[in-house]
XYZ file of C-alpha atoms in Angstrom:
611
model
C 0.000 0.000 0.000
C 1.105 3.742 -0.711
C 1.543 4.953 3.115
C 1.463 8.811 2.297
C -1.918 8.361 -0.023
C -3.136 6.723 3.593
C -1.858 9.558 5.937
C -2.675 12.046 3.573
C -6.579 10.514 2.997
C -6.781 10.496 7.109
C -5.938 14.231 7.371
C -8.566 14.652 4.385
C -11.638 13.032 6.467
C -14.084 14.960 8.071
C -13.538 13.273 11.468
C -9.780 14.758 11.131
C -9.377 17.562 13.290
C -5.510 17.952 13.842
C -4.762 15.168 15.896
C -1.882 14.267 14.701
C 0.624 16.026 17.153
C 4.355 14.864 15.222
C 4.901 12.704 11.936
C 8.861 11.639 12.426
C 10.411 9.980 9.228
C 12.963 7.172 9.670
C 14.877 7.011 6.634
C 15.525 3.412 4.640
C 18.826 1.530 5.737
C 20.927 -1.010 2.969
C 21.519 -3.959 4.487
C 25.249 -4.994 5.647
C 26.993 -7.882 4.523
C 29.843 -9.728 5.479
C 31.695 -13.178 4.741
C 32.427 -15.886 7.505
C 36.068 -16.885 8.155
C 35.787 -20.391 6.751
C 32.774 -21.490 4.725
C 29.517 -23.071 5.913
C 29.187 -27.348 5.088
C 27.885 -27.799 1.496
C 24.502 -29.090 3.142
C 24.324 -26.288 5.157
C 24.482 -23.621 2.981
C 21.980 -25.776 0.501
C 19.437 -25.301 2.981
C 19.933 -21.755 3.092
C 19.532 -21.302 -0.480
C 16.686 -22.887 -0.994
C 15.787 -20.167 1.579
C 16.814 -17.670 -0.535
C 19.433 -16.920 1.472
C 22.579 -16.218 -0.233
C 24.555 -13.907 2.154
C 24.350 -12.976 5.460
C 24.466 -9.834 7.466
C 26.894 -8.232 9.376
C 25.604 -8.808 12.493
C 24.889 -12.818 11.380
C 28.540 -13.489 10.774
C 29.668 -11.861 13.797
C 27.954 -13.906 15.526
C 28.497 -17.108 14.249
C 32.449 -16.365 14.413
C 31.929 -15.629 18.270
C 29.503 -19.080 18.916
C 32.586 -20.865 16.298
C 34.998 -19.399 18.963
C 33.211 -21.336 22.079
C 31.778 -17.544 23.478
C 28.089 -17.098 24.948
C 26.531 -14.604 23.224
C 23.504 -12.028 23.224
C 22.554 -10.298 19.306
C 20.494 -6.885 19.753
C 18.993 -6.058 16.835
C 16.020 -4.823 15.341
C 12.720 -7.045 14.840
C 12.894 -8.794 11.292
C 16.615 -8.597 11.328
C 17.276 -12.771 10.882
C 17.877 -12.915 14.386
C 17.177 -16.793 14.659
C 19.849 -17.490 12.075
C 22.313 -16.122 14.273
C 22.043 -19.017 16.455
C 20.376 -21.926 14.445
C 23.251 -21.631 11.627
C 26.347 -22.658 14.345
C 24.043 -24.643 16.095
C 23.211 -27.109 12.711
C 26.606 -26.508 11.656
C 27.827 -28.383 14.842
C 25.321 -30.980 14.318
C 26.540 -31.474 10.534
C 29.606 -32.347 12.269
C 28.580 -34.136 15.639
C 25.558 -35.996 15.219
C 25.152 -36.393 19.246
C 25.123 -32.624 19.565
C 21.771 -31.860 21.475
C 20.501 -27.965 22.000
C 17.802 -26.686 24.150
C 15.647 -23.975 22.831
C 13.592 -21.858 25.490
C 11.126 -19.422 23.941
C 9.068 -17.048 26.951
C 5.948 -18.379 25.324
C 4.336 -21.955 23.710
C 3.745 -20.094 20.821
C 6.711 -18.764 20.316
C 7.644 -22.220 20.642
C 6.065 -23.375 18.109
C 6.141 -20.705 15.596
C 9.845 -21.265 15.739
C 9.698 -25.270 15.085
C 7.440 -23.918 11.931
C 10.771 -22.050 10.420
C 13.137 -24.300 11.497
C 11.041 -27.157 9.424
C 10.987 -24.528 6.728
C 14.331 -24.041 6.652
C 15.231 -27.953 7.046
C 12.839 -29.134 4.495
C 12.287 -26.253 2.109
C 8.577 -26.355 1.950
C 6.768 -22.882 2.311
C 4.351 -24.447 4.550
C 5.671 -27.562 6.648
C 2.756 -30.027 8.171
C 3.118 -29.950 12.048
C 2.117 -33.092 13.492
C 4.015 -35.558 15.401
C 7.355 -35.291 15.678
C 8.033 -38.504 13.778
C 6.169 -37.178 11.071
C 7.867 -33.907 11.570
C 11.389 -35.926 10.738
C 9.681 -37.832 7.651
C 9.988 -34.532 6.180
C 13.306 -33.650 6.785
C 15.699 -35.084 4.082
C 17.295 -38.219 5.259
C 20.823 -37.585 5.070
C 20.260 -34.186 7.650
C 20.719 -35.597 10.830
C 18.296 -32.943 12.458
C 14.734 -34.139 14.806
C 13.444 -30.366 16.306
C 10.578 -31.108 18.427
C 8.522 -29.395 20.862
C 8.377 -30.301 24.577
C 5.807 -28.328 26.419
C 2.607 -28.285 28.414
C 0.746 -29.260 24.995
C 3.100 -31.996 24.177
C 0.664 -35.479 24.189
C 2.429 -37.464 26.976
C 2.672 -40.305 24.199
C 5.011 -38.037 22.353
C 7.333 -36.883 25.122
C 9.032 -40.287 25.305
C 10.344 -40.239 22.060
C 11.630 -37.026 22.029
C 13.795 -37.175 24.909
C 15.210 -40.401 22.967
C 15.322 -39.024 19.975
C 15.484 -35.294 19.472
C 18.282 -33.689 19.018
C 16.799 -30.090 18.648
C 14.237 -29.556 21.775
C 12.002 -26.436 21.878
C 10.687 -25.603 25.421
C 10.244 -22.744 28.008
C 11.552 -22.435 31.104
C 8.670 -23.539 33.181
C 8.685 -26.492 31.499
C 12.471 -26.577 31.985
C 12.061 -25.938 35.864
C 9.071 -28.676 36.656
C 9.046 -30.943 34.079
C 12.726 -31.647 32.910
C 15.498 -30.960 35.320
C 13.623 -32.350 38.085
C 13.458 -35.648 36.126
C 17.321 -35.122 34.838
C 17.925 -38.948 34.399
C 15.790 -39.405 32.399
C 17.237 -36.656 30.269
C 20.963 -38.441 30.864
C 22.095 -38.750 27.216
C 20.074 -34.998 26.431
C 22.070 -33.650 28.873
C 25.541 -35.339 28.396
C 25.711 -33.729 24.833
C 24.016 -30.550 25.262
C 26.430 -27.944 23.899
C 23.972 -24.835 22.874
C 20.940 -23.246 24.829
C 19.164 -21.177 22.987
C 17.521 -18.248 25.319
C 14.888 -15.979 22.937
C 13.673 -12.915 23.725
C 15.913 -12.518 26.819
C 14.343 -9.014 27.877
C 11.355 -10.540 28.653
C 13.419 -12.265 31.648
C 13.473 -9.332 34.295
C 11.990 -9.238 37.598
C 10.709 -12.288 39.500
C 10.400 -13.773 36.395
C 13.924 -13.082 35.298
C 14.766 -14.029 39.114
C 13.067 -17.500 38.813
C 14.337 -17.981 34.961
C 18.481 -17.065 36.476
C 17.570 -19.385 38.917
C 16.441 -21.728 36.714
C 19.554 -21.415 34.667
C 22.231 -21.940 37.376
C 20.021 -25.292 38.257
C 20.684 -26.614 34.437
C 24.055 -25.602 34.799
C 24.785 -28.072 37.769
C 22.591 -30.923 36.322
C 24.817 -30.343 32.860
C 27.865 -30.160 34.556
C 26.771 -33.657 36.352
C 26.565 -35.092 32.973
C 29.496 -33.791 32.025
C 28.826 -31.329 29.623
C 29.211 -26.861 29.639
C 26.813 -25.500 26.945
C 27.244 -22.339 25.716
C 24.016 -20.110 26.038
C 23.414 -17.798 22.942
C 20.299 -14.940 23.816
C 18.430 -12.545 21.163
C 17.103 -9.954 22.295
C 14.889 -6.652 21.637
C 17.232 -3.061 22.116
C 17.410 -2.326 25.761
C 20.029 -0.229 27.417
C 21.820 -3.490 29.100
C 21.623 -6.414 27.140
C 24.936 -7.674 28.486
C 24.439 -7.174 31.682
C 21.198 -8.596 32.021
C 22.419 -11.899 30.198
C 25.341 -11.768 32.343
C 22.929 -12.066 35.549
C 20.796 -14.862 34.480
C 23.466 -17.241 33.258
C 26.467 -15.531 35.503
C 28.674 -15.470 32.711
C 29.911 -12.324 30.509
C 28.472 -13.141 27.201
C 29.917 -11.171 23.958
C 27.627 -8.462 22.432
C 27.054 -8.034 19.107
C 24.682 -4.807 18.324
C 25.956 -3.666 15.096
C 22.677 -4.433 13.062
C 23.297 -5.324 9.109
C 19.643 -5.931 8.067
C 18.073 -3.441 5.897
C 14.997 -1.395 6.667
C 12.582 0.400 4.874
C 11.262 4.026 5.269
C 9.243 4.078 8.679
C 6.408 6.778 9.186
C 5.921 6.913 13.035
C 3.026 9.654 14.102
C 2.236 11.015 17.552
C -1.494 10.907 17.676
C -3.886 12.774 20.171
C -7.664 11.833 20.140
C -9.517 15.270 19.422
C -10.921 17.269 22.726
C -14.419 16.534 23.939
C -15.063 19.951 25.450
C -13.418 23.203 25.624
C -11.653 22.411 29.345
C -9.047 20.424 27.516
C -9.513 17.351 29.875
C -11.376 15.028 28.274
C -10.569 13.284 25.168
C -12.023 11.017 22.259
C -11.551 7.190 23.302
C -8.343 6.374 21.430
C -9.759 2.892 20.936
C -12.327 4.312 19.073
C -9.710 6.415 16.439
C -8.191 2.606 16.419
C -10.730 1.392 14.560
C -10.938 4.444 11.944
C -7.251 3.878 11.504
C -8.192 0.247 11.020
C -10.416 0.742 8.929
C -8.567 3.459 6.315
C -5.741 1.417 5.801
C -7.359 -2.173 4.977
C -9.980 -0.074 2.619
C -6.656 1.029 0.947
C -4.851 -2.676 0.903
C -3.110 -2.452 4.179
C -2.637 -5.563 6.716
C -2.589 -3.655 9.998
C -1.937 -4.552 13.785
C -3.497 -2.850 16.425
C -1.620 -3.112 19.816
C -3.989 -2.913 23.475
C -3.613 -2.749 27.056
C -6.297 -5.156 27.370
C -8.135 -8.524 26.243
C -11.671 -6.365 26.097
C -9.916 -3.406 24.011
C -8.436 -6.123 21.751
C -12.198 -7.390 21.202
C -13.722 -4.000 21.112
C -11.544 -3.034 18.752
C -12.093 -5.893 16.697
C -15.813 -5.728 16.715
C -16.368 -2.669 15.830
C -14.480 -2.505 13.271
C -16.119 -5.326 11.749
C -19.082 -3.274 11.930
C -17.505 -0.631 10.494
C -16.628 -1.677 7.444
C -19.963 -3.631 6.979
C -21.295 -0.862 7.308
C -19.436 0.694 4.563
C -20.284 -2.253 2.733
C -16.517 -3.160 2.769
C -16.252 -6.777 1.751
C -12.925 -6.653 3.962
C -15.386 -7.048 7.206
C -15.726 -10.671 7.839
C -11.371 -10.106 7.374
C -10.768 -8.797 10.894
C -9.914 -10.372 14.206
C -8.697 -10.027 18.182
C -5.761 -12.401 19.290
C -5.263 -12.797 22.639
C -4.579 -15.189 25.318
C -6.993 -17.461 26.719
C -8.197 -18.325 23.321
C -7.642 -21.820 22.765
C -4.274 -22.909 20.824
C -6.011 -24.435 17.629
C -7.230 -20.767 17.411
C -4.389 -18.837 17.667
C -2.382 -21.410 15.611
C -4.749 -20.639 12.641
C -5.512 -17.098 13.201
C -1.253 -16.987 12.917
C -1.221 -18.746 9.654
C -4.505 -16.605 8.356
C -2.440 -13.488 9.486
C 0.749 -14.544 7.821
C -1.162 -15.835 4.191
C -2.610 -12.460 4.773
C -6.089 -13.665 4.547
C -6.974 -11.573 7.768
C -6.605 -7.608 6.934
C -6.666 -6.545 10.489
C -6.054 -7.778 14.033
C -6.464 -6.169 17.042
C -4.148 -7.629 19.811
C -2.879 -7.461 23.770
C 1.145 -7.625 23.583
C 0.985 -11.573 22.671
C 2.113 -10.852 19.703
C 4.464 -8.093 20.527
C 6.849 -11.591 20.698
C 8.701 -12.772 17.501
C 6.220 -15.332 16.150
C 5.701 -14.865 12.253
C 2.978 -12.874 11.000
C 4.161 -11.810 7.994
C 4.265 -8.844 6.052
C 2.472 -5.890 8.133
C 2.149 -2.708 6.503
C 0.396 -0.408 9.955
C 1.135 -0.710 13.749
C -1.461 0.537 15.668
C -0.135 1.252 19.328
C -3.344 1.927 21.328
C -1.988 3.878 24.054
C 1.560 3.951 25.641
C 3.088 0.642 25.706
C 4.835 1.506 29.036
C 8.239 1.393 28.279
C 10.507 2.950 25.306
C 11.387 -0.776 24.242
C 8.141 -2.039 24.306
C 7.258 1.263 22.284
C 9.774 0.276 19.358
C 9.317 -3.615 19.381
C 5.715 -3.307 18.896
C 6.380 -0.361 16.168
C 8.720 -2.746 14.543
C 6.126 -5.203 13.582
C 5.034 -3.726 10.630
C 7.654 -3.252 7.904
C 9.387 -6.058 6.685
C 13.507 -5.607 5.201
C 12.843 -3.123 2.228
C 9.253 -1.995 2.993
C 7.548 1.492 3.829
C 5.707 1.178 7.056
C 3.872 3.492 9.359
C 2.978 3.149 12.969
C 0.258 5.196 15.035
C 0.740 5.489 18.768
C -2.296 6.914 19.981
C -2.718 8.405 23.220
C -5.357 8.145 26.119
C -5.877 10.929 28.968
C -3.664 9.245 31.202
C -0.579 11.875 32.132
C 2.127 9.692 30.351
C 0.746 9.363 27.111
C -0.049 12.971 27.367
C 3.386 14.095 27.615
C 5.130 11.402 25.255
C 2.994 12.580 23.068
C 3.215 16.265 23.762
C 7.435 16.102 23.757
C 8.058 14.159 20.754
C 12.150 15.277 21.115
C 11.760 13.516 24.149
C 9.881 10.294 22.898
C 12.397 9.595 19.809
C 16.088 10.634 22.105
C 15.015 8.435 24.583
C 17.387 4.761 25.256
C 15.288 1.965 25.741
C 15.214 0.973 29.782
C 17.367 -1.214 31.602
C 16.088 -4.525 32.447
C 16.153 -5.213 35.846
C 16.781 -8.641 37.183
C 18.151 -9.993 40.651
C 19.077 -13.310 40.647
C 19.533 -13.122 44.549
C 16.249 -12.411 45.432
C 16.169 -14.211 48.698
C 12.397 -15.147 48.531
C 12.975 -16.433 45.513
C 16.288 -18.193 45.654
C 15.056 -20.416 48.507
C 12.239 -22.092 46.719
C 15.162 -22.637 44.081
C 17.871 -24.151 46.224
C 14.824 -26.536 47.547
C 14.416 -27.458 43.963
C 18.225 -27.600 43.182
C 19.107 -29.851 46.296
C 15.642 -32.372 45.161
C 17.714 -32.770 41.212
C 21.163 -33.435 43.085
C 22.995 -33.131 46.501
C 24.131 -29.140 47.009
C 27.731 -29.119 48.078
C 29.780 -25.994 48.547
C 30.471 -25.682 45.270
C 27.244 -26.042 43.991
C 26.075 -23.560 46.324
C 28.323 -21.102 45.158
C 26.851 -21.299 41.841
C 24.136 -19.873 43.383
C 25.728 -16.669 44.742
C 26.562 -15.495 47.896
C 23.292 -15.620 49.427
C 23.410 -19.173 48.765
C 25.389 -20.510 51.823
C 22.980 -18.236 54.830
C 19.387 -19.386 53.256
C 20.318 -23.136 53.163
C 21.288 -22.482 56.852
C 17.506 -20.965 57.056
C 16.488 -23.775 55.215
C 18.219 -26.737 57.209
C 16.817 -24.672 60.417
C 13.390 -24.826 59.165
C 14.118 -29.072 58.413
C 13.052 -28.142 54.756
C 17.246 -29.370 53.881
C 18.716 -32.274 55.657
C 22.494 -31.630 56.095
C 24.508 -34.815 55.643
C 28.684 -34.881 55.262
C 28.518 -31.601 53.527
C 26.001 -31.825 51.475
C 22.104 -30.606 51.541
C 19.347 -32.925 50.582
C 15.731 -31.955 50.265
C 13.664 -33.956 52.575
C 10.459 -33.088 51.323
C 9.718 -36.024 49.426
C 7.741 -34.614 46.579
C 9.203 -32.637 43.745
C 9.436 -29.010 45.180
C 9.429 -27.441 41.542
C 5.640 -28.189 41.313
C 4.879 -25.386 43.924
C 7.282 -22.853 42.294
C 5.401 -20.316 39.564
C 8.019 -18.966 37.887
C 5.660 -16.108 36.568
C 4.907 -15.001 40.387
C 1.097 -16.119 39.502
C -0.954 -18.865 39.490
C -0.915 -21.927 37.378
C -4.321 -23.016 37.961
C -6.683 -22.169 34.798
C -10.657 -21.620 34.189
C -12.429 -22.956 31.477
C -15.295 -20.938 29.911
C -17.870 -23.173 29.061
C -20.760 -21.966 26.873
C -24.122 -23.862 27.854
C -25.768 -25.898 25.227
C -29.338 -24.401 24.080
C -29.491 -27.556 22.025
C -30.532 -30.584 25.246
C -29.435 -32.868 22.509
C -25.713 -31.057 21.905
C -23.316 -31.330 25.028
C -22.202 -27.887 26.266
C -18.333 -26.895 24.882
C -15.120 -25.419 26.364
C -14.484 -21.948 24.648
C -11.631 -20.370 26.084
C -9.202 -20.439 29.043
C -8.828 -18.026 31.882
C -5.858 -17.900 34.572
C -7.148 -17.887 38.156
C -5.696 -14.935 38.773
C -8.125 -12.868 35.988
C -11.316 -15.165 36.323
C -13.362 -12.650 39.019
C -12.135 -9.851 36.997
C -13.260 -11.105 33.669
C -15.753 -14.453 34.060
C -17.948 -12.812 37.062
C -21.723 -13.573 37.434
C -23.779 -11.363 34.887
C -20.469 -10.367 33.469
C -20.159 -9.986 29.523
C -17.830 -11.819 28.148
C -16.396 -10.893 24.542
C -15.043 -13.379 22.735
C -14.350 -13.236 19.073
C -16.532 -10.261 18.645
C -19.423 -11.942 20.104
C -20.901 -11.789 23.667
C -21.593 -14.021 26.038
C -23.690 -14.060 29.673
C -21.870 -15.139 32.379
C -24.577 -17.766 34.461
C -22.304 -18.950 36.931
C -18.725 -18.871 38.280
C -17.419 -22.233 40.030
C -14.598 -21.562 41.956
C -14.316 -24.922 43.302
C -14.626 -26.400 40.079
C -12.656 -23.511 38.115
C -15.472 -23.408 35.196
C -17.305 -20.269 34.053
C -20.441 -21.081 32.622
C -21.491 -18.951 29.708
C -24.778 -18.412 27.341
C -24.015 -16.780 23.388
C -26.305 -13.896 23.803
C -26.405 -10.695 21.864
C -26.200 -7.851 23.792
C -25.600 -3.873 22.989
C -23.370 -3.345 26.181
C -20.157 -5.020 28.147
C -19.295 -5.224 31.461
C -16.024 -3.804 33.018
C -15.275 -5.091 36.613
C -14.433 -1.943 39.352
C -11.190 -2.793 40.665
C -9.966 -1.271 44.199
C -6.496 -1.757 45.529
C -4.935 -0.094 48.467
C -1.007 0.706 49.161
C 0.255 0.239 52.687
C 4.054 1.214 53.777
C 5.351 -0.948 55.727
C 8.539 -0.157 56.421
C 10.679 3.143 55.046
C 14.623 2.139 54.456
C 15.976 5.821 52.976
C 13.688 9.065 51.997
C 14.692 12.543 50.681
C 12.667 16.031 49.970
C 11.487 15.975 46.474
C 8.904 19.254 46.440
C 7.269 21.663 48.709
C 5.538 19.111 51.133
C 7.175 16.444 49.388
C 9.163 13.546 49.355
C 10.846 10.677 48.458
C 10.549 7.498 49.854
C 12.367 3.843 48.973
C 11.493 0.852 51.761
């Protein structure tokens, strides 16, 4: 699509009255090439052609030459920059050459999980669109002489598959919570895995900060003692999105200095980013137009015009919202593009998002409206508008969801578009301030006592903790076992700790600091004849704000009646009505100091307080 003829037909509508506060132009970029040392196997570099693939970038060959040269690694670049080559390419190469060599994949999400099996079957078998079934018949098509089995192990995995691929795989694809309660706790299992792991793959490392990048460094120092058991020292190679600290923050969750390489070689096509503000209500300058509401004009305009566009939300109702009226939108405009438009979120169920991903990517759905699920690197193609429905948050959140539309050589534009809240009121009101702005650090302590305790339970249940294996943990380490040996949760026996729990402590651990427990949304049968049918998921921590009695539940643009909410049984029960209204739960939360470790005077009657 021509992105001027769109910006230029927005500032032409009648509904335009000036709200578009900056319009910065990123210019185009050629990409960067560069040749490796010594060349890739013949195989190897078959595969890649086939892709298409005939050089590599700047940032690529670097490294590869630093994974070649036994260093841990972390690549920054920008999104659609061949990231995943930087690592798959040394990793295949060393299977080409070692047959045994096993690598572990962890991806923050399932579906990251699996949209990354998807291109690695792509690029192993050269077929556009590879079948994904079991992993058996994953291998089937994989030529025979490539000695390569990727396969998925998560919480989806059919028990009757997970046998063979600890047997058999060579190329595992997990997550970390899988990695924490479902693999090193049953290490032996996982002997020859783990005695010829050389390469763990850690994607999208900025996601791993707070607890969650607490519990995933934890975690990581856990695998390192059960690989150093087996014998083996992987090296870890991280992507990540720009932040101010990548090496730092990689150096933290695997305690090792990895090597940087920032210098980004892909090319990039002219970006359009405009600062948006939602036209005044009133003359008191307070209150605003709903910015979910310019979403879906947006929306609309550019798939009228042959635009794919992604709308980014706060929220799973704004993602629906957005969706559905937009839908009626362009219906109403007797667009034949309105039966083209979705909302992807979680809790729909994964058949759904798997083929609301591949619609996205064939580019038979125009326009999705989405929470930051798929903010993440899964594939959805070619996206021509980013949508950002409010401020992300953060300056890196900001440019990785901007960065979704635009692929390599392609004009792009993305919207953010502000709400009243005072943030997005001034980013959007000090646009020299918005575009000079470093992405944040990301913040992560591995020493978090409350969380490191739950870990050395865990680490002492895989194998005895010795002083040495404490000291993998950090200095903390040594004065919580005490705690823990105190409290009889750690038997102490000729220097080393054993847990003497008995049952697996991992399996009480959330990694994500929330529950694991999920409701089902069940919509009740008005056919006695058909049995009622599971329509979505909900975690336990969202059901009473989302599934409440006589709440309205959206749900791919329809709505639904909430009858009941079992708590006991974790079910919502639900009845497909259609209603002209939706519900929004009133939430109430209160802030109590407890205790006040340093303050300082900020303002006039003001101050400063950290505790």
């Amino acid at each position: 699509m021509e992105i001027s003829a769109l910006i230029e037909s927005i500032k032409q509508h009648p509904e335009y009255q000036q709200q578009i506060m900056h319009h910065e132009l990123l210019d185009a970029r050629d990409g960067q090439f560069k040749s490796l040392e010594s060349p890739l196997p013949v195989a190897l570099s078959q595969l890649l052609e086939q892709r298409g693939i005939d050089n590599l970038f700047s940032h690529q060959v670097d490294s590869i030459e630093a994974v070649r040269n036994g260093s841990d690694l972390v690549v920054v670049t920008g999104t659609a920059s061949g990231k995943t080559l930087c690592y798959n390419i040394p990793i295949l190469e060393t299977c080409l050459s070692d047959p045994q060599a096993r690598a572990l994949y962890l991806y923050p999400t399932k579906a990251l999980a699996q949209d990354q099996l998807k291109g690695l079957l792509q690029l192993l078998t050269g077929v556009d669109d590879p079948l994904l079934n079991r992993p058996q018949d994953n291998w089937r098509q994989i030529p025979e002489q490539l000695p390569f089995k990727p396969g998925v192990y998560d919480g989806d995995t059919p028990t009757s598959q997970r046998r063979r691929i600890k047997a058999e795989s060579n190329l595992v694809l997990s997550n970390p919570d899988m990695l924490h309660a479902a693999i090193l706790p049953y290490h032996p299992k996982w002997a020859r895995f783990f005695s010829n792991l050389q390469y763990v793959v850690l994607d999208e490392v900025h996601m791993y900060r707070g607890i969650l990048g607490a519990n995933v460094a934890c975690v990581l120092r856990r695998l390192k003692r059960v690989c150093q058991h087996y014998g083996s020292n992987p090296q870890f190679l991280s992507t990540s999105a720009t932040i101010e600290n990548p090496g730092e923050l990689v150096n933290k969750l695997i305690g090792r200095a990895p090597v940087v390489v920032d210098n980004d070689g892909s090319p990039r096509g002219r970006k359009h980013f405009i600062l948006w503000n939602p036209s005044e209500l009133g003359c008191d300058n307070l209150a605003r137009a709903s910015a979910n509401d310019d979403a879906v004009w947006w929306m609309c305009e550019a798939i009228e015009q042959g635009g794919q566009t992604l709308a980014f939300t706060r929220t799973r109702q704004a993602a629906e919202l957005i969706s559905r009226y937009a839908q009626q939108r362009l219906f109403d405009n007797q667009s034949p593009h309105h039966n083209r438009i979705c909302a992807y979120r979680g809790g729909y169920l994964p058949i759904e998002r798997r083929a609301m991903e591949q619609d996205l990517f064939q580019g038979r759905i125009r326009g999705v409206a989405s929470t930051n699920a798929l903010e993440l690197g899964v594939d959805v193609g070619s996206l021509d508008v980013t949508l950002l429905v409010h401020y992300p948050g953060t300056i890196a959140s900001t440019w990785q969801q901007a960065g979704r539309s635009g692929r390599r050589n392609d004009e792009s534009l993305s919207v953010l578009l502000a709400g009243n809240e005072p943030v997005d009121q001034y980013m959007i009101r000090n646009p020299e301030y918005f575009f000079s702005q470093s992405p944040e650090q990301a913040v992560v302590d591995p020493e978090n006592p409350y969380v490191l305790a739950n870990h050395l339970k865990a680490a002492a249940f895989e194998l005895p903790l010795d002083e040495d294996g404490l000291a993998e943990f950090g200095e903390c380490a040594t004065p919580i076992t005490d705690i823990l040996h105190n409290n009889h949760e750690l038997n102490h026996v000729a220097d080393k700790y054993y847990f003497s729990g008995g049952q697996n402590p991992a399996h009480k651990i959330s990694l994500r600091h929330m529950s694991d427990n999920t409701f089902s949304i069940v919509e009740i049968s008005k056919d006695p004849d058909s049995p009622n049918k599971v329509i979505a998921n909900v975690d336990a921590i969202s059901a009473p704000e989302l599934v409440y009695p006589e709440a309205v539940y959206l749900h791919h643009g329809e709505t639904f009646f909430i009858r009941e909410l079992d708590l006991e049984g974790r079910v919502a029960y639900a009845e497909r009505q259609e209603m002209d209204y939706y519900t929004q739960a009133v939430l109430d939360s209160n802030v109590k100091i407890q205790h006040e470790l340093e303050s300082r005077p900020a303002l006039p009657d003001t101050s400063l307080a950290f505790g």
